[in-house]
mmCIF file of C-alpha atoms in Angstrom:
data_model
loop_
_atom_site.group_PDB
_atom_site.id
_atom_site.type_symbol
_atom_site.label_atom_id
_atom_site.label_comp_id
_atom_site.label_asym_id
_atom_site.label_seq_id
_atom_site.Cartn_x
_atom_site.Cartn_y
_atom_site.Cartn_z
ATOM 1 C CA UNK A 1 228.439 96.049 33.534
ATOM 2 C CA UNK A 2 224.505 94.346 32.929
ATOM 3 C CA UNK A 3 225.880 92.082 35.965
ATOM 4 C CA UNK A 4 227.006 94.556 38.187
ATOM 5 C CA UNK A 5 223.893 96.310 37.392
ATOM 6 C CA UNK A 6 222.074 93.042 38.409
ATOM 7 C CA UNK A 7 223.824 92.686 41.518
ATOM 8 C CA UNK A 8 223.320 96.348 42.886
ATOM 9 C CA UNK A 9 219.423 96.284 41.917
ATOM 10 C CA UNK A 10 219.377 92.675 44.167
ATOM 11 C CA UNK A 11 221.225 94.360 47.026
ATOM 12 C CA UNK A 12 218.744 97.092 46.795
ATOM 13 C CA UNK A 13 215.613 95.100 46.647
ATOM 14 C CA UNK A 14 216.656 93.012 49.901
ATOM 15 C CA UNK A 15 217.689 96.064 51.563
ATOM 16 C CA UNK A 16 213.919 97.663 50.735
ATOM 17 C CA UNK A 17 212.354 94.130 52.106
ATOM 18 C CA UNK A 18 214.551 94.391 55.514
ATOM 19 C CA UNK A 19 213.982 98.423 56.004
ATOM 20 C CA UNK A 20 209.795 97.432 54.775
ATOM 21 C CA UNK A 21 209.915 94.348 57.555
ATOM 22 C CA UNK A 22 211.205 97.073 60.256
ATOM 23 C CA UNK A 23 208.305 98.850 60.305
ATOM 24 C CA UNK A 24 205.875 95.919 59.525
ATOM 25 C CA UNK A 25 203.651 94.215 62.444
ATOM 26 C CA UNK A 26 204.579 91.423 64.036
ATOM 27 C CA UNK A 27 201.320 90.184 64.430
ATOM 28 C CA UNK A 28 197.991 90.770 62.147
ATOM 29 C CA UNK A 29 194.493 89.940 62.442
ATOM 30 C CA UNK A 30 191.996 89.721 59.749
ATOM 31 C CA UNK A 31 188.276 88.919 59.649
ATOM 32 C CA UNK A 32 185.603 88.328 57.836
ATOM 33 C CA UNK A 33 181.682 87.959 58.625
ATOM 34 C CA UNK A 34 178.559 86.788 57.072
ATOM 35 C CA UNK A 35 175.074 86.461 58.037
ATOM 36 C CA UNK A 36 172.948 83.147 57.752
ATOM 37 C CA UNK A 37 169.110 83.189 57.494
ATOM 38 C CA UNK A 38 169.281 79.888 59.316
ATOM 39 C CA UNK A 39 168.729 79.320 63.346
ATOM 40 C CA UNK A 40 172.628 78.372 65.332
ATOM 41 C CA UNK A 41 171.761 74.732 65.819
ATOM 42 C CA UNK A 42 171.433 74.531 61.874
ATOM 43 C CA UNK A 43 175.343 76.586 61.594
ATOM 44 C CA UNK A 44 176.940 75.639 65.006
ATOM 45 C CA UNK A 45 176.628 71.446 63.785
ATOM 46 C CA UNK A 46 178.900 72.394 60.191
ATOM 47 C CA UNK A 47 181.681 74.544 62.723
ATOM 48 C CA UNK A 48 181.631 72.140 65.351
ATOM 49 C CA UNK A 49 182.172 68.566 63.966
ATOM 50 C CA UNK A 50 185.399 69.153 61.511
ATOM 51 C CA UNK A 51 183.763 66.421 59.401
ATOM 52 C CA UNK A 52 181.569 69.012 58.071
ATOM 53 C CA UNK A 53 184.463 71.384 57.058
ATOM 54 C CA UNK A 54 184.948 69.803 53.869
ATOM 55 C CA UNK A 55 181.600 70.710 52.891
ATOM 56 C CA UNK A 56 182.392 74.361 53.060
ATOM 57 C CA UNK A 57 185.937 75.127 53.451
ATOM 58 C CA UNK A 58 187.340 76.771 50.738
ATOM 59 C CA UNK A 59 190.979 75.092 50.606
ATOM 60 C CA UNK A 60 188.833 71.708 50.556
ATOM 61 C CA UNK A 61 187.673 73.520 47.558
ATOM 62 C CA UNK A 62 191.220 73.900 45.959
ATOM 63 C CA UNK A 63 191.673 70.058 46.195
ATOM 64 C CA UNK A 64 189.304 67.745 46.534
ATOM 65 C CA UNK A 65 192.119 64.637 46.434
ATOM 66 C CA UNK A 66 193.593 66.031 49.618
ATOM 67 C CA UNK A 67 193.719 63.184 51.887
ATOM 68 C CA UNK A 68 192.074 63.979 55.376
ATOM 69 C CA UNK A 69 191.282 62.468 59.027
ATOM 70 C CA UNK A 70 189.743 63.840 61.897
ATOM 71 C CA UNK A 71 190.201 63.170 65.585
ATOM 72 C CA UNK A 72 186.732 63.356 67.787
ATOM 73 C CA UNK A 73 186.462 65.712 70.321
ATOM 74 C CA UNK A 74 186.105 64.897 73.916
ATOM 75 C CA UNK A 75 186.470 66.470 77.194
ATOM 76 C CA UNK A 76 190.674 65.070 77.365
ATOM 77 C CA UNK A 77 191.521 65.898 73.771
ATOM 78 C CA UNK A 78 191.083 68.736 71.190
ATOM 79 C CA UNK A 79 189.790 67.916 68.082
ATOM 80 C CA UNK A 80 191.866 67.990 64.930
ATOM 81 C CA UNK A 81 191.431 67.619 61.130
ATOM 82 C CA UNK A 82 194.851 66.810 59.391
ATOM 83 C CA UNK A 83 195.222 67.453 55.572
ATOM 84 C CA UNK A 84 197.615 66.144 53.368
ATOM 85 C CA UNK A 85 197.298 67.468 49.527
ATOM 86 C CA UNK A 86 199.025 66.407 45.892
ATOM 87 C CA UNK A 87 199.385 70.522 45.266
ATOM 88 C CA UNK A 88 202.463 71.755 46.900
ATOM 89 C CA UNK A 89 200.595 74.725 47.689
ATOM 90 C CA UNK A 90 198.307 73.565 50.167
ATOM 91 C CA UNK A 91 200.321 70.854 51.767
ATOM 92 C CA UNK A 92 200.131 69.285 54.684
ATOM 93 C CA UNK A 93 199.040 70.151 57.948
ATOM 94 C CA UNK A 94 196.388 70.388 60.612
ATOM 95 C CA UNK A 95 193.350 72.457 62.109
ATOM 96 C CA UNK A 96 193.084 71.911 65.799
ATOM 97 C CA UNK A 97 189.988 72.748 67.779
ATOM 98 C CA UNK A 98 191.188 74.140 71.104
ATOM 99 C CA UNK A 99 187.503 75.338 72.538
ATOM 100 C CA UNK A 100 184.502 74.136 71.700
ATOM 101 C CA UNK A 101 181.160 75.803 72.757
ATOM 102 C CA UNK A 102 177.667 76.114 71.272
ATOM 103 C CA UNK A 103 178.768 79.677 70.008
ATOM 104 C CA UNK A 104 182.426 80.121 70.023
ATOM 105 C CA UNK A 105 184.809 78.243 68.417
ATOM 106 C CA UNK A 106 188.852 78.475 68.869
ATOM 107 C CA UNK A 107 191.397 76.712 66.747
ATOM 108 C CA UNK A 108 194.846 76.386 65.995
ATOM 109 C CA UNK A 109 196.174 76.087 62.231
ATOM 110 C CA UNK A 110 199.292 74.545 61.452
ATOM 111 C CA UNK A 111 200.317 74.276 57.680
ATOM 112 C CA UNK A 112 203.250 72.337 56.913
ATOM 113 C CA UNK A 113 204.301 73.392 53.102
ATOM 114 C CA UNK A 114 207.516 73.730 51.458
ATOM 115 C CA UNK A 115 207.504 77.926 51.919
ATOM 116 C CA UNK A 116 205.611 78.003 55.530
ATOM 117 C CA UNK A 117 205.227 76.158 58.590
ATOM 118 C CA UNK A 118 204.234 79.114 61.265
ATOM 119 C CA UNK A 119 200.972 78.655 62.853
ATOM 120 C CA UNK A 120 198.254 80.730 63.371
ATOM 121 C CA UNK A 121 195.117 81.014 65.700
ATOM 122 C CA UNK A 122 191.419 82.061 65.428
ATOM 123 C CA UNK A 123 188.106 82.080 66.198
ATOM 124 C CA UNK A 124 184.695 81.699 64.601
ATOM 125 C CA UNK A 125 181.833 83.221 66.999
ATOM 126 C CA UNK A 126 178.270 82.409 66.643
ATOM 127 C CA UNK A 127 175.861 85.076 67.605
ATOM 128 C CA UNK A 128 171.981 84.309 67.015
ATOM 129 C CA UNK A 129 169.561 87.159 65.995
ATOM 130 C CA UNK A 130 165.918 86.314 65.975
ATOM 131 C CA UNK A 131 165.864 83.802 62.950
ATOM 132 C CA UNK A 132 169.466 84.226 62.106
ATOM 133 C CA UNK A 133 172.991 83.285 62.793
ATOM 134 C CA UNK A 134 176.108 85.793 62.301
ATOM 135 C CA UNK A 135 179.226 84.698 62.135
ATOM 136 C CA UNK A 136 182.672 86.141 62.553
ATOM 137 C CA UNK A 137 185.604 84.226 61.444
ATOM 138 C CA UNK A 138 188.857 85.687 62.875
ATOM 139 C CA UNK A 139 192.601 84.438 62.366
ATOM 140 C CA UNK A 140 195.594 86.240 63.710
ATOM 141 C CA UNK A 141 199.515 85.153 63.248
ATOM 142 C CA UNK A 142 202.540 85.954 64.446
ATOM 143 C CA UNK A 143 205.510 86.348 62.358
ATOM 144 C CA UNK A 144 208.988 86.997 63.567
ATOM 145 C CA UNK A 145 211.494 89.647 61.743
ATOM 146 C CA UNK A 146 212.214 89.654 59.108
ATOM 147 C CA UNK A 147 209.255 87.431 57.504
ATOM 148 C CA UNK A 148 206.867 89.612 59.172
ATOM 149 C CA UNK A 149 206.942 92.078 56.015
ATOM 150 C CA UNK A 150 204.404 89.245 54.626
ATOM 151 C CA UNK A 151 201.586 90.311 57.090
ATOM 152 C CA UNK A 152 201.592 93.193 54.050
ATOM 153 C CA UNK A 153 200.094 90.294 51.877
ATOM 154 C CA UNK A 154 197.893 88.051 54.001
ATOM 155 C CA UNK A 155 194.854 89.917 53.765
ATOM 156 C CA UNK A 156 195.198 89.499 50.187
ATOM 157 C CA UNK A 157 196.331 86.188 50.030
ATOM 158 C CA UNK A 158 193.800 84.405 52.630
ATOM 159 C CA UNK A 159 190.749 87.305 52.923
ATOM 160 C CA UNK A 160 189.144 86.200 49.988
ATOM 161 C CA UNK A 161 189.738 82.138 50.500
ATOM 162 C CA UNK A 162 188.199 83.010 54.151
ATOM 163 C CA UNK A 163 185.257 85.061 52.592
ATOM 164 C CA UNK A 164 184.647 82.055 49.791
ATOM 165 C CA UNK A 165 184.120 79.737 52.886
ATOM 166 C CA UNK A 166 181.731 81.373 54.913
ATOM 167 C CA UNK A 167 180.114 82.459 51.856
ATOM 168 C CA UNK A 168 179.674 78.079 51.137
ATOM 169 C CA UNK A 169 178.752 77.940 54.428
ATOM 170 C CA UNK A 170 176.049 79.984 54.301
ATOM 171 C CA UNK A 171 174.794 78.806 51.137
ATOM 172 C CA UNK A 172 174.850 75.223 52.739
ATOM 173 C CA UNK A 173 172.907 76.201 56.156
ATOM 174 C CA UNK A 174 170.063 78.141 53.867
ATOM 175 C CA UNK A 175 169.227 75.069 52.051
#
């Protein structure tokens, strides 16, 4: 009887995540902002050249023993920073830069762990304001039914990690 019990509650719960992934997005966007009291060509230096991004980005922050290599930019090749951590968390995976200018920044993310291996895209925009540098930091995904029902979670998941970085990256373009 406890079994059968068991059995109907798990046929009920993945019926609730199909019927919640129905009416889920697709696709979801979150961002997060920050202003610097520092000039762009102070910022625009730790966005542009990914061998800065382990100064401020906050995954760097979750490992530190994560192995990583970057590929220079020039005008026939995107730039990329591949990661390859001990925690199975993080994994492995890469950040591609896909346009670079002095105050926008596209990229490509594409984690390779043991639960996910979708990628996502986003953008980090520069906009200077007298003595000071805003920044937006956007990343949008696609998921396909019926894993989209996790777009419910991502803003909790990655909002904060993304708000930790910018927040290091300010601190770092103040000093």
């Amino acid at each position: 009887k406890i079994l059968k019990s068991i059995g109907w509650f798990a046929i009920l719960l993945l019926l609730s995540l199909l019927l919640a992934a129905l009416f889920a997005p697709r696709e979801n966007s979150f961002e997060n902002n920050t202003t610097i009291e520092a000039p762009a060509e102070i910022v625009s230096p730790l966005i542009a050249d990914l061998n800065n991004w382990e100064k401020w980005d906050p995954w760097f922050q979750q490992d530190r023993a994560q192995f990583r290599s970057v590929s220079p930019y020039n005008n026939s090749r995107e730039s990329s920073l591949n990661w390859t951590s001990k925690k199975g968390k993080l994994g492995r995976g890469k950040v591609v830069l896909t346009q670079l200018d002095s105050l926008t920044y596209k990229f490509r993310i594409e984690p390779k762990t043991k639960y996910w291996s979708k990628h996502a895209t986003g953008s980090i925009i520069i906009n200077e304001v007298k003595e000071s540098t805003s920044i937006n930091w956007v990343v949008s995904s696609r998921l396909n039914y019926p894993l989209n029902f996790l777009h419910y979670f991502t803003n909790k998941w990655f909002g904060e990690q993304y708000k930790n970085g910018l927040t290091t990256l300010k601190q770092i373009a103040e000093e």
